[in-house]
Amino acid sequence: MSRQSVAKAHEKIQELAWAPLYHEPVSQYGTDYTFSKANKKDPLKQVLRSYFPMQEEKDNRVYGASDGAIRGNMFRQVEERWLEWQKLFLSIIPLPEISAARAMPLLFRTVPNAELHNGQAIQMIDEVRHSTIQQNLKRLYMQNYIDPAGFNSSLRNFQNDYCGTIGRQFAEGFITGDAITAASIYLTIVAETAFTNTLFVAMPAEAAANGDYLLPTVFHSVQSDESRHISNGYATLLMALADEGNHQLLERDLRYAWWNNHRVVDAAIGTFIEYGTKDRRKERESYAEMWRRWIYDDYYRSYLVPLEKYGLVIPHDLIEEAWNQIWNKGYVHEVAQFFCTGWLANYWRMDGMTDKDFEWFEYKYPGWYDKYGAWWENYNRLSMPNGHNPIVFEDVNYQYPQRCWTCMVPCLVREDMVMAEVDGHWRTYCHEACRWTDVEAFRPTFQGRETPNMGQLIGKREWETLYHGWNWADVISDMGFVRDDGKTMTAQPHLDLDPKKMWTLDHLRRCPPLQSPNVLLNEMSDDERQAFHAAYVRGGPAGRYAPASA
Amino acid sequence: MTSTIERNLPHPHFTDAEAGAKEFPDAHARTFNYFVPAKRRPTHYEDVTVEVQPDPRHYLSQGWLYGFSDGRGGYPLEWTALKAWGSDRPVPERYPGSGGRGYDWPALGWHEFRDPNEEWELTLYRYNSNVVRQINANIDTARESKAFEQWNRNWVHFVERHVGAWMHVEQGLGLYLFANANRRAPTNMHNNAISVNSMHRIRFAQDLALYNLSLTDEIEAFDGTAHIATWNSDPAWQGVRMVAEQLTGIDDWCEAIFAANVVFEPLIGELFRSHLVQQAAPGNGDFVTPTVVGAGEYDYASRDLRYTRAMFELLVRDREFSDHNKTLLNQWTATWTGRCLAAARTLQPLWSQPDWKPPRFEDGLDLCKNRFSALLADLELTTPKELKQ
């Protein structure tokens, strides 16, 4: 900037704000929060005269690295195991980014602080940056990586695939419902402040270890913006805390947002980092170790806990439970196993685990082999078509799971599955916290208090229902997960690109029809359903059926 | 003696995972296949923009997952009264065993819009960085050459008050009309273009504010806060302020963009910037202000109006709802023309304030009306009787 300090310039641009004299701006989004007391300063202190050149310089570095990666033949050393999982990640992430841009207007009328609106507008355009720079990275992968299938159909896949749909919560949760719940608590206080650490810092490190230095280049550039967004959220949170009447809502929203982020982000990023890597050095951090450092220590202990003195009720129990799920209940391992069980319903190739992987898992997660080892050996055995069906149809002692109505990740930690009848329909939940979210939190009254602005969980939340009774070949055709020869599937349970070793629609045609667990559950009598539930919660780990005797 | 510490590092190795290394189905399918490009080949802009914001009418088989308290999720088409072909077709119904297919892409006329500026992150940061660098350079050069000493006293007051007052228009519309509208449109192409428009406005507002700060430092008699009082209470500005506030009160996102970029800007924005400030400044010894204001003028005239035209051209030529859209747009034109012309006339006293006078107000307004009429004609809309006021 020319001779003017950023602070002085920022002070000057505060003169731009004005309150209406003649007509009120339109008010299109509601909140049950109130902001009658504190007025916080814009923590970003960002002035566009310095912001644009700063972002341009960051872009120059990113695009210079992209050019270098192509000239330097980066793809000759990229691990296919790793880049295949990026087909899922990069199909999901541009939508949450752009949704964060769309979320900012929710705060304009609901957070009465013109100074903060400046920071929110900058966050808006940052998010446009993130969405398009990530699309561009995916485009580059599609053009230069050996197997473009899945990248080339990315946004269609993302929209109709159950994994993409799980990830879509991480976008839609930002833009609907109570404006503060969505755009402040869910987006900035939890998703950005807690979970972008694993998304944009931990995962890029793993990418680099797998020969891909473009993903770190792009995502570290993105993360350097996130730190500013975190400040936006913090200022709004402090304003909300100043009104006592908000404390009950803050408690509700932190519980919901924390648990949903844990269920969705840990499922996806945990799987990418643990099962998408070829780096099995014992010294490298496991996802659990990263989580403990980035989320438990940096977010929970350093960011959230100090807010208790301002009256914030922190969901200590759910934070400990999230750790319990990751460390003791194998949440990430259960999710990765499910992804691979259902490989045929997705759009990337999923590499099996080898002895080297087994050794690493056993070292990092003692007892892993006894739980999961046999199943992964079966996965390898059944990976090439050889007269058998895909693993989901074979006898490998894996009970296809019910799906959680709230977070839409299947109910994989079997002992935690709960059911509820809502509007005459039986729903299953992966955990009591998800039942609470649907049955108690997302309702127009909460603990006797009117919450007319709270959003609703809507949509066809169990993917299998749409295809109940269909032949699997027709399911895959309907979703479009087929390569350009019209029969070879986009997804494969191995990395061999020899067409003779790849699964086709012909292989699927002979499989049993798809059965929706939720449709079947609702067809049961009450007694059958209770018996089913009792057996289900005795199942696991690793998807095993309950032992024959109680 | 140098000691070597053993470092534990990952060991990338040769994988030969580059394009072309093997032949297999899809090995050469290296374009996004989920949309039809506007021209023969997809542009870079289309690749990074199209279909990022989903639509349950094509691939979103499970529908929107989160709704507002009334149960509506996503980007309801009813957030504008205008319609693009296909708008009246229901969202495909999904139920047990229905499958997930929607309508063939694009399903709706809304998805045919492409921003002719092809804005995405690379373009928007390059463009705006160039603008702020050039403005900085112009101001630095003026400072070093003592250019501000040539300004007469009346012009100093004119810039501190009236050029300063314009920053509030840009800020208010940038935030509460354009940034607000980026949540409302049904496609990513619309919302990204609107976001970029918003940043042009906010950047221009800040350009003016920081220019004001520089002038406060450089010119002893320059009152850096006079723009606030002018905006708050100068009668010449209250008409503009009133209509700017009315614009931020529009609920329909298409009406908001239309009223701001098709009506307000030609009749008030260009009148003030091009037919007053830019014309009066040189005669009053000021070669700097036109470069700052000119950047904002270029934003509007060459970029923001360009996407706005493309957006509304599609709607007035829509194969199903052309008449419906024209009827509404003509109503909006009439409503906002009357309001904007009345506001424009309240600015008239400004034309007599500089020592060296710009061309007459009426001449400037006539030119604005002519440009506005031509714009309406391009959009196949009727010139409203209100323009004769």
mmCIF file of C-alpha atoms in Angstrom, chain A residues 168-440:
data_model
loop_
_atom_site.group_PDB
_atom_site.id
_atom_site.type_symbol
_atom_site.label_atom_id
_atom_site.label_comp_id
_atom_site.label_asym_id
_atom_site.label_seq_id
_atom_site.Cartn_x
_atom_site.Cartn_y
_atom_site.Cartn_z
ATOM 1 C CA ARG A 168 -22.732 -32.329 0.863
ATOM 2 C CA GLN A 169 -23.856 -31.732 4.448
ATOM 3 C CA PHE A 170 -20.575 -29.897 4.813
ATOM 4 C CA ALA A 171 -21.978 -27.386 2.316
ATOM 5 C CA GLU A 172 -25.713 -27.251 2.839
ATOM 6 C CA GLY A 173 -25.286 -26.918 6.584
ATOM 7 C CA PHE A 174 -23.716 -23.502 5.905
ATOM 8 C CA ILE A 175 -26.511 -21.955 3.879
ATOM 9 C CA THR A 176 -29.907 -22.886 5.319
ATOM 10 C CA GLY A 177 -31.798 -22.830 8.573
ATOM 11 C CA ASP A 178 -31.116 -20.416 11.409
ATOM 12 C CA ALA A 179 -28.610 -17.935 9.993
ATOM 13 C CA ILE A 180 -26.278 -18.007 12.999
ATOM 14 C CA THR A 181 -26.467 -21.770 13.439
ATOM 15 C CA ALA A 182 -25.525 -22.230 9.792
ATOM 16 C CA ALA A 183 -23.160 -19.465 8.732
ATOM 17 C CA SER A 184 -21.476 -18.848 12.049
ATOM 18 C CA ILE A 185 -21.499 -21.848 14.391
ATOM 19 C CA TYR A 186 -21.500 -24.708 11.898
ATOM 20 C CA LEU A 187 -19.363 -22.979 9.255
ATOM 21 C CA THR A 188 -16.841 -20.754 10.971
ATOM 22 C CA ILE A 189 -16.752 -21.853 14.612
ATOM 23 C CA VAL A 190 -16.581 -25.581 13.986
ATOM 24 C CA ALA A 191 -15.968 -26.493 10.336
ATOM 25 C CA GLU A 192 -13.358 -23.841 9.622
ATOM 26 C CA THR A 193 -11.779 -23.428 13.022
ATOM 27 C CA ALA A 194 -11.567 -27.093 13.933
ATOM 28 C CA PHE A 195 -11.740 -29.287 10.886
ATOM 29 C CA THR A 196 -9.931 -27.343 8.175
ATOM 30 C CA ASN A 197 -6.786 -28.252 10.110
ATOM 31 C CA THR A 198 -7.177 -31.873 9.126
ATOM 32 C CA LEU A 199 -8.581 -31.034 5.721
ATOM 33 C CA PHE A 200 -6.081 -28.470 4.571
ATOM 34 C CA VAL A 201 -2.994 -29.069 6.694
ATOM 35 C CA ALA A 202 -2.822 -32.736 7.678
ATOM 36 C CA MET A 203 -4.046 -34.111 4.372
ATOM 37 C CA PRO A 204 -1.682 -32.065 2.161
ATOM 38 C CA ALA A 205 1.247 -33.383 4.170
ATOM 39 C CA GLU A 206 0.112 -36.888 3.299
ATOM 40 C CA ALA A 207 -0.259 -35.891 -0.350
ATOM 41 C CA ALA A 208 3.359 -34.768 -0.448
ATOM 42 C CA ALA A 209 4.451 -38.072 1.041
ATOM 43 C CA ASN A 210 2.688 -39.758 -1.865
ATOM 44 C CA GLY A 211 4.488 -37.792 -4.545
ATOM 45 C CA ASP A 212 1.824 -35.124 -5.019
ATOM 46 C CA TYR A 213 3.096 -31.658 -4.187
ATOM 47 C CA LEU A 214 0.326 -29.845 -6.029
ATOM 48 C CA LEU A 215 -2.357 -30.589 -3.486
ATOM 49 C CA PRO A 216 -0.256 -29.055 -0.661
ATOM 50 C CA THR A 217 0.498 -26.064 -2.855
ATOM 51 C CA VAL A 218 -3.169 -25.371 -3.488
ATOM 52 C CA PHE A 219 -4.512 -26.258 -0.065
ATOM 53 C CA HIS A 220 -1.919 -24.441 1.995
ATOM 54 C CA SER A 221 -2.720 -21.385 -0.075
ATOM 55 C CA VAL A 222 -6.373 -21.948 0.772
ATOM 56 C CA GLN A 223 -5.618 -22.495 4.439
ATOM 57 C CA SER A 224 -3.827 -19.160 4.662
ATOM 58 C CA ASP A 225 -7.233 -17.594 3.992
ATOM 59 C CA GLU A 226 -9.018 -19.812 6.491
ATOM 60 C CA SER A 227 -7.158 -18.265 9.381
ATOM 61 C CA ARG A 228 -8.856 -14.976 8.546
ATOM 62 C CA HIS A 229 -12.258 -16.613 8.377
ATOM 63 C CA ILE A 230 -11.728 -18.074 11.815
ATOM 64 C CA SER A 231 -11.426 -14.517 13.097
ATOM 65 C CA ASN A 232 -14.791 -13.661 11.554
ATOM 66 C CA GLY A 233 -16.412 -16.494 13.434
ATOM 67 C CA TYR A 234 -14.725 -15.654 16.694
ATOM 68 C CA ALA A 235 -15.948 -12.046 16.639
ATOM 69 C CA THR A 236 -19.518 -13.179 15.977
ATOM 70 C CA LEU A 237 -19.310 -15.800 18.713
ATOM 71 C CA LEU A 238 -18.210 -13.221 21.263
ATOM 72 C CA MET A 239 -21.095 -10.992 20.246
ATOM 73 C CA ALA A 240 -23.529 -13.887 20.631
ATOM 74 C CA LEU A 241 -22.153 -14.763 24.057
ATOM 75 C CA ALA A 242 -22.869 -11.267 25.310
ATOM 76 C CA ASP A 243 -26.619 -12.015 25.223
ATOM 77 C CA GLU A 244 -27.519 -14.563 27.904
ATOM 78 C CA GLY A 245 -30.529 -15.707 25.937
ATOM 79 C CA ASN A 246 -28.234 -17.107 23.279
ATOM 80 C CA HIS A 247 -26.413 -19.524 25.562
ATOM 81 C CA GLN A 248 -28.983 -22.280 25.239
ATOM 82 C CA LEU A 249 -28.862 -22.004 21.440
ATOM 83 C CA LEU A 250 -25.077 -21.933 21.425
ATOM 84 C CA GLU A 251 -24.991 -25.102 23.462
ATOM 85 C CA ARG A 252 -27.401 -26.789 21.050
ATOM 86 C CA ASP A 253 -25.554 -25.633 17.959
ATOM 87 C CA LEU A 254 -22.096 -26.530 19.202
ATOM 88 C CA ARG A 255 -23.296 -30.042 19.998
ATOM 89 C CA TYR A 256 -24.879 -30.490 16.599
ATOM 90 C CA ALA A 257 -22.077 -28.856 14.627
ATOM 91 C CA TRP A 258 -19.295 -30.618 16.495
ATOM 92 C CA TRP A 259 -20.830 -34.052 16.169
ATOM 93 C CA ASN A 260 -21.842 -33.685 12.536
ATOM 94 C CA ASN A 261 -18.404 -32.378 11.550
ATOM 95 C CA HIS A 262 -16.771 -35.248 13.399
ATOM 96 C CA ARG A 263 -18.990 -37.816 11.686
ATOM 97 C CA VAL A 264 -18.515 -36.386 8.199
ATOM 98 C CA VAL A 265 -14.974 -35.014 8.131
ATOM 99 C CA ASP A 266 -13.310 -37.698 10.213
ATOM 100 C CA ALA A 267 -14.970 -40.345 8.060
ATOM 101 C CA ALA A 268 -13.624 -38.902 4.840
ATOM 102 C CA ILE A 269 -10.279 -37.379 5.758
ATOM 103 C CA GLY A 270 -9.455 -40.174 8.179
ATOM 104 C CA THR A 271 -9.928 -42.668 5.369
ATOM 105 C CA PHE A 272 -7.862 -40.671 2.874
ATOM 106 C CA ILE A 273 -4.969 -40.287 5.292
ATOM 107 C CA GLU A 274 -4.953 -43.824 6.673
ATOM 108 C CA TYR A 275 -6.059 -45.904 3.693
ATOM 109 C CA GLY A 276 -5.048 -43.667 0.774
ATOM 110 C CA THR A 277 -1.372 -43.493 1.591
ATOM 111 C CA LYS A 278 1.605 -45.625 0.670
ATOM 112 C CA ASP A 279 3.790 -43.945 3.284
ATOM 113 C CA ARG A 280 4.073 -46.503 6.047
ATOM 114 C CA ARG A 281 6.973 -45.115 8.036
ATOM 115 C CA LYS A 282 6.336 -45.846 11.665
ATOM 116 C CA GLU A 283 7.349 -42.289 12.514
ATOM 117 C CA ARG A 284 4.638 -40.694 10.455
ATOM 118 C CA GLU A 285 1.615 -39.603 12.445
ATOM 119 C CA SER A 286 -1.554 -41.628 12.192
ATOM 120 C CA TYR A 287 -4.851 -39.831 11.715
ATOM 121 C CA ALA A 288 -5.607 -40.401 15.372
ATOM 122 C CA GLU A 289 -2.333 -38.711 16.329
ATOM 123 C CA MET A 290 -3.015 -35.832 13.958
ATOM 124 C CA TRP A 291 -6.535 -35.482 15.322
ATOM 125 C CA ARG A 292 -5.247 -35.384 18.861
ATOM 126 C CA ARG A 293 -2.829 -32.625 17.936
ATOM 127 C CA TRP A 294 -4.858 -30.481 15.553
ATOM 128 C CA ILE A 295 -8.341 -30.884 16.908
ATOM 129 C CA TYR A 296 -8.144 -32.001 20.521
ATOM 130 C CA ASP A 297 -5.193 -29.847 21.590
ATOM 131 C CA ASP A 298 -5.270 -26.928 19.165
ATOM 132 C CA TYR A 299 -9.008 -26.496 18.809
ATOM 133 C CA TYR A 300 -10.639 -27.975 21.892
ATOM 134 C CA ARG A 301 -8.121 -27.140 24.579
ATOM 135 C CA SER A 302 -6.675 -23.934 23.157
ATOM 136 C CA TYR A 303 -9.702 -22.357 21.482
ATOM 137 C CA LEU A 304 -12.913 -23.722 22.956
ATOM 138 C CA VAL A 305 -12.070 -24.274 26.601
ATOM 139 C CA PRO A 306 -10.983 -20.654 27.235
ATOM 140 C CA LEU A 307 -14.429 -19.564 26.051
ATOM 141 C CA GLU A 308 -16.049 -21.276 29.015
ATOM 142 C CA LYS A 309 -15.363 -18.243 31.166
ATOM 143 C CA TYR A 310 -17.637 -16.238 28.846
ATOM 144 C CA GLY A 311 -20.495 -18.641 29.486
ATOM 145 C CA LEU A 312 -20.060 -20.985 26.529
ATOM 146 C CA VAL A 313 -21.246 -24.491 27.388
ATOM 147 C CA ILE A 314 -18.779 -26.768 25.659
ATOM 148 C CA PRO A 315 -19.815 -30.300 24.661
ATOM 149 C CA HIS A 316 -16.963 -31.947 26.565
ATOM 150 C CA ASP A 317 -18.784 -35.277 26.476
ATOM 151 C CA LEU A 318 -19.111 -35.285 22.702
ATOM 152 C CA ILE A 319 -15.514 -34.232 22.191
ATOM 153 C CA GLU A 320 -14.351 -37.084 24.380
ATOM 154 C CA GLU A 321 -16.796 -39.376 22.598
ATOM 155 C CA ALA A 322 -15.418 -38.370 19.191
ATOM 156 C CA TRP A 323 -11.960 -39.331 20.422
ATOM 157 C CA ASN A 324 -13.365 -42.540 21.839
ATOM 158 C CA GLN A 325 -14.876 -43.330 18.447
ATOM 159 C CA ILE A 326 -11.587 -42.728 16.652
ATOM 160 C CA TRP A 327 -9.277 -44.406 19.135
ATOM 161 C CA ASN A 328 -11.293 -47.160 20.770
ATOM 162 C CA LYS A 329 -14.150 -47.882 18.398
ATOM 163 C CA GLY A 330 -12.216 -47.814 15.122
ATOM 164 C CA TYR A 331 -14.472 -45.246 13.458
ATOM 165 C CA VAL A 332 -12.078 -44.476 10.600
ATOM 166 C CA HIS A 333 -11.296 -48.164 10.006
ATOM 167 C CA GLU A 334 -14.984 -49.034 9.938
ATOM 168 C CA VAL A 335 -15.664 -46.265 7.421
ATOM 169 C CA ALA A 336 -12.778 -47.255 5.136
ATOM 170 C CA GLN A 337 -13.958 -50.849 5.237
ATOM 171 C CA PHE A 338 -17.464 -49.761 4.295
ATOM 172 C CA PHE A 339 -16.195 -47.586 1.416
ATOM 173 C CA CYS A 340 -14.400 -50.626 0.043
ATOM 174 C CA THR A 341 -17.317 -52.979 0.695
ATOM 175 C CA GLY A 342 -19.413 -50.709 -1.487
ATOM 176 C CA TRP A 343 -16.682 -49.939 -4.032
ATOM 177 C CA LEU A 344 -19.029 -50.749 -6.896
ATOM 178 C CA ALA A 345 -21.392 -47.877 -5.995
ATOM 179 C CA ASN A 346 -18.643 -45.269 -6.237
ATOM 180 C CA TYR A 347 -16.372 -43.694 -8.858
ATOM 181 C CA TRP A 348 -12.763 -44.254 -7.944
ATOM 182 C CA ARG A 349 -10.461 -47.240 -7.659
ATOM 183 C CA MET A 350 -9.816 -48.482 -4.133
ATOM 184 C CA ASP A 351 -6.542 -50.225 -3.547
ATOM 185 C CA GLY A 352 -6.419 -53.132 -1.125
ATOM 186 C CA MET A 353 -4.144 -53.227 1.901
ATOM 187 C CA THR A 354 -0.877 -55.184 1.811
ATOM 188 C CA ASP A 355 1.259 -56.847 4.470
ATOM 189 C CA LYS A 356 3.202 -53.610 4.806
ATOM 190 C CA ASP A 357 -0.031 -51.756 5.479
ATOM 191 C CA PHE A 358 -1.127 -54.395 7.976
ATOM 192 C CA GLU A 359 2.108 -53.986 9.870
ATOM 193 C CA TRP A 360 1.726 -50.230 10.047
ATOM 194 C CA PHE A 361 -1.876 -50.417 11.214
ATOM 195 C CA GLU A 362 -0.996 -52.938 13.874
ATOM 196 C CA TYR A 363 1.807 -50.697 15.076
ATOM 197 C CA LYS A 364 -0.352 -47.583 15.182
ATOM 198 C CA TYR A 365 -3.593 -49.204 16.297
ATOM 199 C CA PRO A 366 -2.724 -52.300 18.348
ATOM 200 C CA GLY A 367 -5.297 -55.035 17.761
ATOM 201 C CA TRP A 368 -6.142 -53.792 14.268
ATOM 202 C CA TYR A 369 -5.261 -57.036 12.495
ATOM 203 C CA ASP A 370 -7.522 -59.190 14.637
ATOM 204 C CA LYS A 371 -10.441 -56.965 13.816
ATOM 205 C CA TYR A 372 -9.876 -56.026 10.201
ATOM 206 C CA GLY A 373 -7.076 -58.175 8.800
ATOM 207 C CA ALA A 374 -9.176 -61.102 7.585
ATOM 208 C CA TRP A 375 -11.633 -58.850 5.825
ATOM 209 C CA TRP A 376 -8.867 -57.029 3.916
ATOM 210 C CA GLU A 377 -7.372 -60.368 2.910
ATOM 211 C CA ASN A 378 -10.768 -61.296 1.514
ATOM 212 C CA TYR A 379 -10.911 -57.924 -0.247
ATOM 213 C CA ASN A 380 -7.665 -58.685 -2.028
ATOM 214 C CA ARG A 381 -8.765 -62.214 -2.838
ATOM 215 C CA LEU A 382 -11.998 -60.961 -4.419
ATOM 216 C CA SER A 383 -10.583 -57.881 -6.147
ATOM 217 C CA MET A 384 -10.267 -59.271 -9.705
ATOM 218 C CA PRO A 385 -13.332 -60.718 -11.433
ATOM 219 C CA ASN A 386 -12.903 -64.473 -11.426
ATOM 220 C CA GLY A 387 -16.331 -66.038 -11.366
ATOM 221 C CA HIS A 388 -17.325 -64.560 -8.033
ATOM 222 C CA ASN A 389 -19.290 -61.422 -7.215
ATOM 223 C CA PRO A 390 -18.025 -58.206 -5.623
ATOM 224 C CA ILE A 391 -17.188 -58.575 -1.953
ATOM 225 C CA VAL A 392 -20.462 -57.083 -0.734
ATOM 226 C CA PHE A 393 -22.293 -60.173 -2.026
ATOM 227 C CA GLU A 394 -19.766 -62.746 -0.848
ATOM 228 C CA ASP A 395 -19.653 -64.526 2.508
ATOM 229 C CA VAL A 396 -17.009 -62.569 4.389
ATOM 230 C CA ASN A 397 -18.964 -62.135 7.630
ATOM 231 C CA TYR A 398 -19.917 -58.529 6.894
ATOM 232 C CA GLN A 399 -23.427 -57.343 7.653
ATOM 233 C CA TYR A 400 -24.426 -54.534 5.281
ATOM 234 C CA PRO A 401 -25.163 -51.634 7.637
ATOM 235 C CA GLN A 402 -28.161 -49.458 8.275
ATOM 236 C CA ARG A 403 -27.662 -45.818 7.331
ATOM 237 C CA CYS A 404 -27.760 -42.922 9.783
ATOM 238 C CA TRP A 405 -30.674 -40.661 8.994
ATOM 239 C CA THR A 406 -28.847 -37.594 10.250
ATOM 240 C CA CYS A 407 -25.208 -37.744 9.165
ATOM 241 C CA MET A 408 -25.916 -40.341 6.446
ATOM 242 C CA VAL A 409 -22.732 -42.248 7.242
ATOM 243 C CA PRO A 410 -23.812 -45.855 7.846
ATOM 244 C CA CYS A 411 -24.248 -47.088 11.412
ATOM 245 C CA LEU A 412 -20.830 -48.738 11.483
ATOM 246 C CA VAL A 413 -20.048 -48.832 15.185
ATOM 247 C CA ARG A 414 -22.801 -51.360 15.580
ATOM 248 C CA GLU A 415 -23.216 -51.103 19.339
ATOM 249 C CA ASP A 416 -24.140 -47.401 19.043
ATOM 250 C CA MET A 417 -27.009 -47.764 16.574
ATOM 251 C CA VAL A 418 -30.329 -46.370 17.791
ATOM 252 C CA MET A 419 -33.736 -46.165 16.151
ATOM 253 C CA ALA A 420 -36.635 -43.751 16.324
ATOM 254 C CA GLU A 421 -40.036 -43.581 14.719
ATOM 255 C CA VAL A 422 -40.546 -40.129 13.209
ATOM 256 C CA ASP A 423 -43.741 -39.208 11.393
ATOM 257 C CA GLY A 424 -44.670 -42.879 11.152
ATOM 258 C CA HIS A 425 -41.357 -43.892 9.611
ATOM 259 C CA TRP A 426 -38.570 -45.827 11.332
ATOM 260 C CA ARG A 427 -35.192 -44.147 11.124
ATOM 261 C CA THR A 428 -31.814 -45.436 12.207
ATOM 262 C CA TYR A 429 -28.999 -43.371 13.661
ATOM 263 C CA CYS A 430 -25.301 -44.129 14.011
ATOM 264 C CA HIS A 431 -25.216 -42.691 17.539
ATOM 265 C CA GLU A 432 -27.470 -41.130 20.115
ATOM 266 C CA ALA A 433 -26.027 -37.701 19.222
ATOM 267 C CA CYS A 434 -27.335 -38.057 15.674
ATOM 268 C CA ARG A 435 -30.768 -39.105 16.945
ATOM 269 C CA TRP A 436 -30.785 -36.039 19.176
ATOM 270 C CA THR A 437 -29.881 -33.818 16.218
ATOM 271 C CA ASP A 438 -32.829 -35.026 14.164
ATOM 272 C CA VAL A 439 -35.449 -35.609 16.822
ATOM 273 C CA GLU A 440 -34.664 -32.744 19.218
#
